[in-house]
Short mmCIF file of C-alpha atoms in Angstrom, two decimals:
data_model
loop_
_atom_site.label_atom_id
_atom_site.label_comp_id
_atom_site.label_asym_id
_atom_site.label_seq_id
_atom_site.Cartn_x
_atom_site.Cartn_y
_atom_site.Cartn_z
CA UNK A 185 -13.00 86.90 -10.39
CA UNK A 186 -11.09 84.48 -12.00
CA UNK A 187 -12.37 81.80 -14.59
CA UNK A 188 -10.83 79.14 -16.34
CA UNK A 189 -12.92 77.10 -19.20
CA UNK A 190 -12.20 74.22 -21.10
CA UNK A 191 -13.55 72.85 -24.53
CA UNK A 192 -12.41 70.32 -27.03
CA UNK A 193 -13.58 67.37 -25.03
CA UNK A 194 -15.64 64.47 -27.10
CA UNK A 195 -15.58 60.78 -28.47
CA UNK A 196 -12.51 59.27 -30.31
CA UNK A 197 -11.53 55.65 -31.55
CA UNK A 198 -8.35 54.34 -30.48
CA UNK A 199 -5.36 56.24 -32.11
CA UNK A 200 -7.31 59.38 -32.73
CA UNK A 201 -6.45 62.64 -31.76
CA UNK A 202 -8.24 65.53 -29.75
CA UNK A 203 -7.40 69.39 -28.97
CA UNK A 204 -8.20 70.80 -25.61
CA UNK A 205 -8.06 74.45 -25.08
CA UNK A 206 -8.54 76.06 -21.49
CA UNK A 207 -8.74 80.06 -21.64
CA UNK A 208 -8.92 82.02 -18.47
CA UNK A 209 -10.53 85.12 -18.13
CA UNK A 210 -10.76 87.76 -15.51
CA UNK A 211 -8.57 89.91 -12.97
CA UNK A 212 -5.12 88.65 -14.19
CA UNK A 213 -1.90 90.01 -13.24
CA UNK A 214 0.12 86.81 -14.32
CA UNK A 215 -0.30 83.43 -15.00
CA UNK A 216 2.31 81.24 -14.04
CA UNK A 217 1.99 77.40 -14.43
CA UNK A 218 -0.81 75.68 -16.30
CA UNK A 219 -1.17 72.01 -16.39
CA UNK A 220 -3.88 69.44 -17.41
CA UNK A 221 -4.66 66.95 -15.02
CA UNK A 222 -7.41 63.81 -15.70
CA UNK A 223 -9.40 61.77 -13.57
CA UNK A 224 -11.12 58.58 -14.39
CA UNK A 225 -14.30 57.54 -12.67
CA UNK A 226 -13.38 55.22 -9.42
CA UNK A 227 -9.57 57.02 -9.61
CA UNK A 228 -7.43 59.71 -8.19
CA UNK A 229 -6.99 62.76 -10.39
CA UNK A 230 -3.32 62.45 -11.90
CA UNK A 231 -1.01 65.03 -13.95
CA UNK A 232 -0.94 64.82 -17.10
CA UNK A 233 1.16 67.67 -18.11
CA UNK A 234 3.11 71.17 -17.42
CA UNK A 235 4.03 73.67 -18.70
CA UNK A 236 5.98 77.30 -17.13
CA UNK A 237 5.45 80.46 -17.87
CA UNK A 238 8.59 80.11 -20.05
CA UNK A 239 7.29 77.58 -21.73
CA UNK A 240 9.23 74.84 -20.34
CA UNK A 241 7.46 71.24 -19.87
CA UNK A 242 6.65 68.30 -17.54
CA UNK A 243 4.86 65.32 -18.81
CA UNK A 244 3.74 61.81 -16.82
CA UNK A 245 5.02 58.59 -18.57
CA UNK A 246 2.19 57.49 -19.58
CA UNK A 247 1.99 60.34 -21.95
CA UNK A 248 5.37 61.17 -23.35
CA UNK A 249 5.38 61.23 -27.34
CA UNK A 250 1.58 61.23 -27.71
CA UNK A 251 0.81 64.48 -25.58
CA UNK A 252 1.59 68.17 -26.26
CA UNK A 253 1.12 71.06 -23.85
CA UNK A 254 1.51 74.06 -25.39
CA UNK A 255 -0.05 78.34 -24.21
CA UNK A 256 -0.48 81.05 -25.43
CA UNK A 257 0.48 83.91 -23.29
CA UNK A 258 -0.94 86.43 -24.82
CA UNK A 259 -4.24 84.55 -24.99
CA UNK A 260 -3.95 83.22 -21.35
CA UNK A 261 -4.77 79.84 -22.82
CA UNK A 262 -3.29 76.31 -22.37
CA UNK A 263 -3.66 73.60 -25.19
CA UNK A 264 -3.20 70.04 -25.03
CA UNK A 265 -3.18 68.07 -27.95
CA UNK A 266 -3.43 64.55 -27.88
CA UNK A 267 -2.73 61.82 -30.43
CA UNK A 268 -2.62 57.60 -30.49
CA UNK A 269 -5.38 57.94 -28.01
CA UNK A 270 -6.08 55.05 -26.20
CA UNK A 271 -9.24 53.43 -24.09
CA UNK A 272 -6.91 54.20 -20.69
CA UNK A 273 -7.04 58.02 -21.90
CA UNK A 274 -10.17 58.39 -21.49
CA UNK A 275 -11.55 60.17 -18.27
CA UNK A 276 -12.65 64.37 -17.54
CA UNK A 277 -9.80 66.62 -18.46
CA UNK A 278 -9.30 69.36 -15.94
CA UNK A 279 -6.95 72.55 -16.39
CA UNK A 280 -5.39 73.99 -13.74
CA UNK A 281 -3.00 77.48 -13.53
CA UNK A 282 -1.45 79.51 -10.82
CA UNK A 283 -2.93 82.81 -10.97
CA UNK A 284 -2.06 86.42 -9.47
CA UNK A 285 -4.90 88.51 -9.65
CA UNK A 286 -2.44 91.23 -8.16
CA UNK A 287 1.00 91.41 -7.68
CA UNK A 288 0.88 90.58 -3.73
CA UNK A 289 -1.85 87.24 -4.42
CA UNK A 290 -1.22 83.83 -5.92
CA UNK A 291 -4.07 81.08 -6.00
CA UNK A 292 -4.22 77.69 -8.17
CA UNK A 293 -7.32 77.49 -10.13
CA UNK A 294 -9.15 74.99 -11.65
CA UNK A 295 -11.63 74.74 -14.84
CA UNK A 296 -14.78 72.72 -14.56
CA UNK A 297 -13.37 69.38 -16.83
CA UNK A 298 -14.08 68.16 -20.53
CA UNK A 299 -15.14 64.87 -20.81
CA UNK A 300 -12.51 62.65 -23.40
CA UNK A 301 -13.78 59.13 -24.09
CA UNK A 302 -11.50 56.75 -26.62
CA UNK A 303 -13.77 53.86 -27.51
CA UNK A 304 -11.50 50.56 -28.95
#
């Protein structure tokens, strides 16, 4: 069984900064891409960021040069930190990563969210 949890979630003013970690935990064979997605109550759930197994990144627009994603492999954990926070950032941070629990099996997980709330 696979498990991914996320912490670092809380209240910020505008042009703070927050630190979300997601571990997962469990039968692991690899760990491809993680990613942090967000969904504010009354909309869709939306990327936020990605990153590879090699490290390479994706961000969405609306996040470039405040955002981070960075892992730790060897932790099989995904960070995002998150600075010049804004009211419009604020919604339940989800991780997500592609997991092989054996070498044959591939299945996108999903942690439970962290609630970020920016306050003006």
């Amino acid at each position: 069984q696979v498990q991914l949890v996320e912490s670092g979630g809380g209240s910020v003013q505008a042009g703070g900064s927050l630190r979300l970690t997601c571990a997962a935990s469990g039968s692991i064979f690899r760990i491809n891409d993680m990613g942090w997605h967000r969904q504010a109550p009354g909309k869709q759930r939306e990327l936020v960021a990605v990153i590879t197994s090699g490290g390479n990144t994706n961000y969405a627009d609306f996040v470039k040069g405040r955002f981070t994603i960075s892992r730790d492999n060897a932790k099989n954990t995904v960070y995002l930190q998150m600075n010049s926070l804004t009211p419009e950032d604020s919604a339940v941070y989800h991780c997500n990563a592609y997991i092989q629990p054996s070498l044959t099996s591939s299945l996108n997980y999903w942690g439970q969210g962290t609630q970020v709330t920016v306050s003006s």
